[in-house]
Coordinates of C-alpha atoms and ligand atoms in Angstrom, one line a residue:
X12 CA 0.0 0.0 0.0
X13 CA 1.2 3.6 -0.7
X14 CA 0.1 4.8 2.8
X15 CA 1.5 4.0 6.2
X16 CA 0.9 4.9 9.8
X17 CA 3.5 7.6 9.8
X18 CA 1.5 9.6 7.2
X19 CA -1.3 10.1 9.7
X20 CA -1.4 12.4 12.7
X21 CA 0.0 11.2 16.1
X22 CA -2.6 9.1 17.9
X23 CA -4.6 8.3 14.8
X24 CA -6.5 5.1 15.5
X25 CA -6.6 2.2 13.0
X26 CA -9.4 -0.3 13.7
X27 CA -11.6 -3.0 12.5
X28 CA -15.4 -3.1 12.9
X29 CA -18.0 -5.9 13.4
X30 CA -21.6 -6.2 14.5
X31 CA -23.3 -8.7 16.9
X32 CA -26.0 -10.2 14.7
X33 CA -23.6 -10.6 11.8
X34 CA -21.0 -12.6 13.6
X35 CA -22.0 -14.0 17.1
X36 CA -24.5 -16.7 16.3
X37 CA -27.9 -16.2 18.0
X38 CA -28.1 -19.9 18.9
X39 CA -25.2 -19.3 21.3
X40 CA -26.2 -18.3 24.8
X41 CA -29.6 -16.9 25.6
X42 CA -30.9 -14.6 22.9
X43 CA -34.4 -13.4 22.3
X44 CA -36.1 -13.1 18.8
X45 CA -35.4 -10.1 16.7
X46 CA -37.2 -8.7 13.6
X47 CA -34.2 -9.9 11.5
X48 CA -35.1 -13.5 12.4
X49 CA -38.7 -13.2 11.1
X50 CA -37.7 -11.1 8.1
X51 CA -35.1 -13.8 7.1
X52 CA -37.7 -16.5 7.6
X53 CA -40.0 -14.9 5.1
X54 CA -39.5 -16.4 1.6
X55 CA -37.7 -14.0 -0.8
X56 CA -36.3 -11.5 1.7
X57 CA -32.8 -12.9 2.2
X58 CA -30.6 -14.9 -0.2
X59 CA -31.1 -18.6 0.6
X60 CA -33.3 -17.6 3.5
X61 CA -30.1 -17.4 5.6
X62 CA -30.1 -15.9 9.1
X63 CA -27.8 -15.1 12.1
X64 CA -28.3 -18.4 14.0
X65 CA -24.7 -19.5 13.6
X66 CA -23.0 -16.7 11.7
X67 CA -19.2 -16.8 12.5
X68 CA -19.7 -18.4 15.9
X69 CA -17.8 -15.5 17.3
X70 CA -19.6 -16.1 20.6
X71 CA -17.2 -19.1 21.1
X72 CA -14.3 -17.9 19.0
X73 CA -13.9 -14.3 20.1
X74 CA -10.5 -15.0 21.6
X75 CA -9.1 -16.2 18.3
X76 CA -10.8 -13.3 16.5
X77 CA -9.3 -10.7 18.8
X78 CA -5.9 -12.3 18.4
X79 CA -6.3 -11.5 14.7
X80 CA -7.1 -7.9 15.5
X81 CA -4.1 -7.5 17.8
X82 CA -1.7 -9.3 15.4
X83 CA -3.0 -7.1 12.5
X84 CA -1.5 -4.1 14.4
X85 CA -4.9 -2.5 14.9
X86 CA -5.5 -0.2 17.8
X87 CA -9.3 -0.4 18.1
X88 CA -12.0 -3.0 18.0
X89 CA -15.4 -1.8 17.1
X90 CA -18.2 -4.2 18.0
X91 CA -21.9 -4.0 19.0
X92 CA -24.0 -5.4 21.8
X93 CA -27.2 -7.1 20.8
X94 CA -30.3 -5.8 22.6
X95 CA -31.8 -9.3 22.2
X96 CA -28.9 -10.8 24.1
X97 CA -28.8 -8.2 26.8
X98 CA -32.6 -8.2 27.2
X99 CA -34.1 -11.2 25.3
X100 CA -37.7 -10.0 25.9
X101 CA -36.6 -6.4 25.2
X102 CA -36.9 -5.2 28.8
X103 CA -35.5 -7.7 31.3
X104 CA -31.8 -7.9 31.8
X105 CA -30.2 -11.3 31.0
X106 CA -27.2 -11.8 33.3
X107 CA -25.8 -14.4 30.9
X108 CA -25.8 -11.9 28.0
X109 CA -24.1 -9.1 29.9
X110 CA -21.6 -11.6 31.2
X111 CA -20.6 -12.4 27.6
X112 CA -20.0 -8.8 26.7
X113 CA -18.1 -8.4 30.0
X114 CA -15.7 -11.2 28.9
X115 CA -15.5 -9.7 25.4
X116 CA -14.5 -6.2 26.6
X117 CA -11.9 -7.7 29.0
X118 CA -10.5 -9.8 26.2
X119 CA -10.2 -6.7 24.0
X120 CA -8.4 -4.8 26.8
X121 CA -6.1 -7.7 27.6
X122 CA -4.8 -7.5 24.0
X123 CA -4.0 -3.9 24.3
X124 CA -6.9 -2.8 22.1
X125 CA -9.4 0.0 22.6
X126 CA -13.0 -1.2 22.8
X127 CA -15.4 0.9 20.7
X128 CA -19.0 -0.1 21.5
X129 CA -22.1 0.4 19.3
X130 CA -25.4 0.0 21.2
X131 CA -27.7 -0.7 18.3
X132 CA -26.7 -2.4 15.1
X133 CA -30.2 -3.5 14.0
X134 CA -31.5 -6.6 15.9
X135 CA -34.7 -5.0 17.3
X136 CA -36.4 -7.3 19.9
X137 CA -39.5 -8.7 18.3
X138 CA -41.7 -7.5 21.1
X139 CA -41.1 -3.9 19.9
X140 CA -41.5 -5.0 16.2
X141 CA -45.0 -6.3 17.2
X142 CA -45.9 -2.9 18.5
X143 CA -44.8 -1.0 15.4
X144 CA -41.1 -1.0 15.8
X145 CA -39.3 2.2 15.1
X146 CA -42.6 3.8 14.0
X147 CA -43.6 3.7 17.7
X148 CA -42.2 6.3 20.0
X149 CA -42.1 3.8 22.9
X150 CA -39.3 1.9 21.1
X151 CA -37.0 4.9 21.4
X152 CA -37.8 5.2 25.1
X153 CA -37.1 1.5 25.7
X154 CA -33.8 1.9 23.9
X155 CA -32.8 4.3 26.6
X156 CA -33.3 1.7 29.3
X157 CA -31.3 -0.9 27.3
X158 CA -28.5 1.6 26.8
X159 CA -28.4 2.4 30.5
X160 CA -28.1 -1.4 31.4
X161 CA -25.2 -1.9 29.0
X162 CA -23.4 1.3 30.1
X163 CA -23.8 0.4 33.8
X164 CA -22.0 -2.8 33.1
X165 CA -19.4 -1.9 30.4
X166 CA -19.2 1.9 30.7
X167 CA -16.1 1.8 32.9
X168 CA -14.0 0.1 30.3
X169 CA -15.1 1.1 26.8
X170 CA -13.2 4.0 25.3
X171 CA -15.9 5.1 22.9
X172 CA -19.6 4.4 22.5
X173 CA -22.0 5.1 19.7
X174 CA -25.8 5.0 20.2
X175 CA -27.0 3.9 16.8
X176 CA -25.4 2.5 13.7
X177 CA -26.7 4.0 10.4
X178 CA -30.1 5.5 11.1
X179 CA -30.8 5.9 7.4
X180 CA -30.7 2.1 7.0
X181 CA -32.8 1.5 10.1
X182 CA -35.5 4.0 9.0
X183 CA -35.4 4.6 5.2
X184 CA -33.9 1.4 3.8
X185 CA -36.1 -0.7 6.0
X186 CA -39.4 1.2 6.0
X187 CA -39.5 3.1 2.7
X188 CA -37.4 1.0 0.3
X189 CA -38.3 -2.2 2.1
X190 CA -34.9 -3.8 1.7
X191 CA -34.0 -4.5 5.3
X192 CA -36.1 -5.8 8.3
X193 CA -39.0 -5.2 8.7
X194 CA -39.3 -4.8 4.9
X195 CA -41.9 -2.2 4.8
X196 CA -42.7 0.3 2.0
X197 CA -44.8 3.1 3.5
X198 CA -43.9 6.8 3.7
X199 CA -45.8 7.4 7.0
X200 CA -44.2 4.5 8.8
X201 CA -40.8 5.5 7.3
X202 CA -41.1 9.1 8.4
X203 CA -42.0 8.2 12.0
X204 CA -39.0 5.8 12.0
X205 CA -36.8 8.7 10.6
X206 CA -37.7 10.8 13.7
X207 CA -37.9 8.1 16.4
X208 CA -34.4 6.7 15.5
X209 CA -33.1 10.2 16.2
X210 CA -35.1 10.2 19.4
X211 CA -33.5 6.9 20.4
X212 CA -30.1 8.5 19.9
X213 CA -31.2 11.3 22.3
X214 CA -32.4 8.7 24.9
X215 CA -29.2 6.8 24.4
X216 CA -27.0 9.8 24.9
X217 CA -28.9 10.7 28.1
X218 CA -28.5 7.2 29.4
X219 CA -24.7 7.2 28.6
X220 CA -24.2 10.5 30.4
X221 CA -26.4 9.5 33.4
X222 CA -24.4 6.2 33.8
X223 CA -21.3 8.3 34.6
X224 CA -19.2 6.5 32.0
X225 CA -16.2 8.5 30.7
X226 CA -16.5 6.9 27.3
X227 CA -16.6 9.4 24.4
X228 CA -20.2 9.3 23.2
X229 CA -21.5 9.8 19.7
X230 CA -23.4 8.2 16.8
X231 CA -22.5 6.5 13.5
X232 CA -24.1 7.9 10.4
X233 CA -23.8 6.4 6.9
X234 CA -23.1 8.8 3.9
X235 CA -23.3 8.4 0.2
X236 CA -21.9 10.9 -2.2
X237 CA -24.8 12.2 -4.3
X238 CA -24.1 12.3 -8.0
X239 CA -26.7 13.7 -10.5
X240 CA -26.8 11.6 -13.6
X241 CA -26.9 14.8 -15.7
X242 CA -27.4 18.5 -15.1
X243 CA -31.1 18.0 -15.3
X244 CA -30.9 15.7 -12.2
X245 CA -29.3 18.1 -9.8
X246 CA -32.5 18.7 -7.8
X247 CA -33.0 14.9 -7.5
X248 CA -29.5 14.5 -6.1
X249 CA -30.2 17.3 -3.6
X250 CA -33.4 15.5 -2.5
X251 CA -31.5 12.3 -2.1
X252 CA -28.8 14.1 -0.1
X253 CA -31.5 15.5 2.2
X254 CA -33.0 12.1 3.0
X255 CA -29.7 10.2 3.2
X256 CA -27.1 12.6 4.5
X257 CA -28.5 15.9 5.9
X258 CA -31.6 14.6 7.8
X259 CA -29.6 13.0 10.5
X260 CA -26.5 15.3 10.4
X261 CA -28.6 18.5 10.7
X262 CA -30.8 17.1 13.4
X263 CA -27.9 16.0 15.6
X264 CA -25.7 19.0 15.0
X265 CA -28.2 21.8 14.6
X266 CA -31.5 20.6 16.2
X267 CA -33.5 21.0 13.0
X268 CA -34.5 19.0 9.9
X269 CA -33.6 20.1 6.4
X270 CA -36.5 22.2 5.0
X271 CA -36.4 20.6 1.6
X272 CA -36.8 17.1 3.1
X273 CA -39.6 18.3 5.5
X274 CA -41.4 19.4 2.3
X275 CA -41.9 15.7 1.6
X276 CA -42.0 14.2 5.1
X277 CA -43.7 16.9 7.0
X278 CA -47.3 15.6 6.6
X279 CA -46.3 12.3 8.2
X280 CA -44.3 13.5 11.1
X281 CA -45.5 12.5 14.6
X282 CA -47.2 15.2 16.6
X283 CA -44.9 17.3 18.8
X284 CA -41.7 16.2 17.0
X285 CA -40.3 19.7 17.4
X286 CA -40.1 19.2 21.2
X287 CA -37.6 16.4 20.8
X288 CA -35.1 18.4 18.8
X289 CA -33.2 20.0 21.7
X290 CA -32.4 16.5 23.2
X291 CA -31.6 15.1 19.7
X292 CA -28.9 17.9 19.3
X293 CA -27.3 17.5 22.7
X294 CA -23.5 17.7 22.2
X295 CA -21.7 14.6 21.0
X296 CA -18.0 13.9 21.6
X297 CA -17.4 12.3 18.2
X298 CA -19.1 11.5 15.0
X299 CA -18.7 8.1 13.2
X300 CA -18.8 8.2 9.4
X301 CA -19.5 5.1 7.4
X302 CA -18.7 5.5 3.7
X303 CA -18.8 2.9 0.9
X304 CA -19.8 4.5 -2.4
X305 CA -21.6 7.2 -4.3
X306 CA -25.1 7.1 -5.6
X307 CA -26.1 8.3 -9.1
X308 CA -29.6 9.9 -9.2
X309 CA -32.1 10.4 -12.0
X310 CA -35.0 12.8 -11.6
X311 CA -38.5 11.4 -12.1
X312 CA -40.5 14.4 -13.2
X313 CA -44.2 14.0 -12.3
X314 CA -43.6 11.2 -9.9
X315 CA -44.6 11.4 -6.2
X316 CA -42.1 12.8 -3.8
X317 CA -39.1 12.2 -3.6
X318 CA -39.3 11.6 -7.4
X319 CA -35.9 10.1 -8.0
X320 CA -34.4 6.8 -8.7
X321 CA -30.8 5.6 -8.3
X322 CA -29.2 4.3 -11.4
X323 CA -25.9 2.4 -12.1
X324 CA -22.9 4.7 -12.6
X325 CA -20.0 4.1 -14.9
X326 CA -17.2 3.4 -12.4
X327 CA -15.9 -0.1 -11.5
X328 CA -18.1 -1.8 -9.0
X329 CA -17.7 -4.1 -5.9
X330 CA -19.5 -7.4 -5.5
X331 CA -22.4 -5.5 -4.1
X332 CA -22.7 -3.5 -7.4
X333 CA -21.5 -0.4 -5.5
X334 CA -19.3 2.0 -7.5
X335 CA -15.8 2.5 -6.1
X336 CA -15.4 6.2 -5.6
X337 CA -12.7 7.0 -3.1
X338 CA -12.8 10.8 -3.6
X339 CA -16.3 10.8 -2.1
X340 CA -14.9 9.8 1.3
X341 CA -12.5 12.7 1.7
X342 CA -14.9 15.2 0.1
X343 CA -17.7 14.0 2.5
X344 CA -15.4 14.3 5.5
X345 CA -14.4 17.8 4.5
X346 CA -18.0 18.8 3.9
X347 CA -19.3 17.4 7.2
X348 CA -16.7 19.2 9.3
X349 CA -17.0 22.5 7.4
X350 CA -20.8 22.6 7.4
X351 CA -21.8 20.7 10.5
X352 CA -19.4 19.3 13.1
X353 CA -16.5 21.9 13.2
X354 CA -13.9 20.7 15.6
X355 CA -15.8 17.6 16.8
X356 CA -13.6 14.6 16.2
X357 CA -14.7 12.4 13.3
X358 CA -13.8 8.7 13.0
X359 CA -14.3 6.7 9.8
X360 CA -16.1 3.8 11.5
X361 CA -16.7 1.7 8.4
X362 CA -15.1 1.5 5.0
X363 CA -14.6 -1.5 2.9
X364 CA -15.9 -3.7 0.0
X365 CA -17.4 -7.0 -0.8
X366 CA -15.3 -9.0 -3.2
X367 CA -15.5 -12.2 -5.2
X368 CA -13.1 -13.9 -2.8
X369 CA -11.9 -17.5 -3.0
X370 CA -9.5 -19.6 -0.9
X371 CA -6.5 -21.0 -2.6
X372 CA -5.1 -23.4 -0.1
X373 CA -4.7 -21.3 3.0
X374 CA -4.6 -18.0 1.3
X375 CA -7.0 -15.5 -0.3
X376 CA -5.7 -12.9 -2.7
X377 CA -7.9 -9.8 -2.8
X378 CA -5.9 -7.1 -4.7
X379 CA -9.0 -5.0 -5.5
X380 CA -9.7 -4.7 -1.8
X381 CA -6.1 -3.7 -1.1
X382 CA -6.3 -1.0 -3.7
X383 CA -9.7 0.1 -2.3
X384 CA -8.3 0.6 1.2
X385 CA -5.2 2.4 -0.2
X386 CA -7.2 4.8 -2.3
X387 CA -9.7 5.5 0.5
X388 CA -7.0 6.1 3.1
X389 CA -5.3 8.5 0.6
X390 CA -8.7 10.3 0.4
X391 CA -8.9 10.5 4.2
X392 CA -5.3 12.0 4.2
X393 CA -6.3 14.6 1.7
X394 CA -9.2 15.7 4.0
X395 CA -7.0 15.8 7.0
X396 CA -4.6 18.0 5.2
X397 CA -7.5 20.4 4.5
X398 CA -7.9 20.6 8.3
X399 CA -10.7 18.0 8.9
X400 CA -10.3 16.5 12.5
X401 CA -10.4 12.9 11.4
X402 CA -9.0 10.8 14.3
X403 CA -9.4 7.2 13.1
X404 CA -10.2 4.8 10.3
X405 CA -11.8 1.4 10.8
X406 CA -12.0 -1.3 8.1
X407 CA -15.3 -3.1 7.5
X408 CA -15.0 -5.8 8.4
X409 CA -12.8 -8.1 10.4
X410 CA -14.5 -11.2 9.2
X411 CA -16.7 -12.3 6.3
X412 CA -20.1 -12.3 7.9
X413 CA -23.9 -12.2 7.5
X414 CA -24.5 -9.4 5.0
X415 CA -28.2 -8.9 5.9
X416 CA -30.4 -9.4 2.9
X417 CA -27.5 -11.0 1.0
X418 CA -27.0 -13.7 3.6
X419 CA -23.5 -15.1 3.5
X420 CA -23.2 -14.5 -0.2
X421 CA -21.1 -11.3 0.0
X422 CA -17.7 -11.3 1.6
X423 CA -16.6 -8.0 3.2
X424 CA -13.9 -9.4 5.6
X425 CA -10.2 -8.9 5.6
X426 CA -10.3 -12.4 7.1
X427 CA -11.9 -15.2 5.0
X428 CA -14.3 -17.4 6.9
X429 CA -14.9 -21.0 5.8
X430 CA -18.5 -21.3 7.1
X431 CA -18.4 -25.1 6.8
X432 CA -15.5 -25.4 9.4
X433 CA -15.5 -21.8 10.8
X434 CA -11.8 -21.6 10.1
X435 CA -10.4 -18.1 9.6
X436 CA -7.9 -17.3 6.9
X437 CA -6.4 -13.7 6.8
X438 CA -6.7 -12.3 3.2
X439 CA -4.0 -10.4 1.4
X440 CA -5.7 -7.2 2.5
X441 CA -5.3 -8.1 6.2
X442 CA -1.5 -8.5 5.6
X443 CA -1.4 -5.3 3.5
X444 CA -3.1 -3.3 6.3
X445 CA -1.0 -4.9 9.0
X446 CA 2.2 -3.9 7.1
X447 CA 1.0 -0.4 6.5
X448 CA 0.1 0.3 10.1
X449 CA 2.8 -1.7 11.8
Ligands
IFM19 O1 -22.6 -5.0 6.7 C1 -23.0 -3.7 6.7 C2 -23.0 -3.2 8.2 O2 -23.8 -3.9 9.0 C3 -23.4 -1.8 8.2 N1 -22.8 -0.9 7.3 C4 -22.6 -1.4 5.9 C5 -22.1 -2.9 5.9 C6 -21.9 -3.4 4.5 O3 -23.2 -3.4 3.8

């Protein structure tokens, strides 16, 4: 790789990221049902009808997995706790579940790594799904209780904590586009989820602060660089940007929603939403930025709001069909700091790609991924040189894992997982990152 640790500011954190449902295995230990289980059990939703029952069996293999993180010269391990493991019925603490995360955090620390905790990475307990899920305000309030239970147990040892991972996916992708659990397509439900997920962030922040934890607290948002297909599509790209990027960023940093997005969503907002905005914009200590690709937008004149569709762009694509556009990461970081977050530290909490990876004996050569990381790290460096306070970069993901609606079909890991044996094989990208940051 052309970059190395010495190119980055002193103290810059290199890490790898994972999420509970994607790796732990819900059959391990005591875990309650989540909306991902029933979504996956519905014919046609997930490739091969696969679910997180076994996943990477990380629940039993976390020691071996954390050895890989340490031996890869990383500084930070980003992981999530599952609400369904901590509270299988959504409300009652399961001692066995918290004990697992206790062991996990200690194992992270024993290896000299910094634990970075995410409280919600998508496995909503089914009891809330039954009551309307994120379209119901009560779900956000219950999330605060869950956050408090986790922080009371782990808050003395985690270095950083994020309330929510990728609110756009939780709200829009899942309730308007219907592509993630619960697989709905309804603008009223989606709009309520768009607000209640921000309220859950507010409740989570209050719980973290009230727990007395010294962990740096924030939220992880996912961004896509909006690209109009032609000059005539500029307004469509702006509408996409409002829903995908500015809705959450503006709420959290300025306590307001973008006016152009409210033009479409306003009629469906829950009563009294304005009263929540002060809590939603309470100060955060850091912002997590997930970035993978850009999105090309085509205007749909005469269609109902938001009247756009995304269309394939011309650049080379990953196995997900996502265009590889490294400049979008640096440009987005620069824009976020300039227009929204100022001096607040930013961490790139996810960046990576799915590849058509194959084992050859014990090795897996993934040169496209090596180039992807190199180009995106160069883009981060360019933004840092422009003055953006980027403090870390985490690769997604440590392991091949359950890629939601794509099941186990897409491989994002820097470590190959043979699901038949659960053996782990570091890919060439793991070795390349290890050498670059050693
Ligand atoms: O696997 C997901 C992760 O759970 C959230 N961010 C994007 C990744 C790749 O799709």
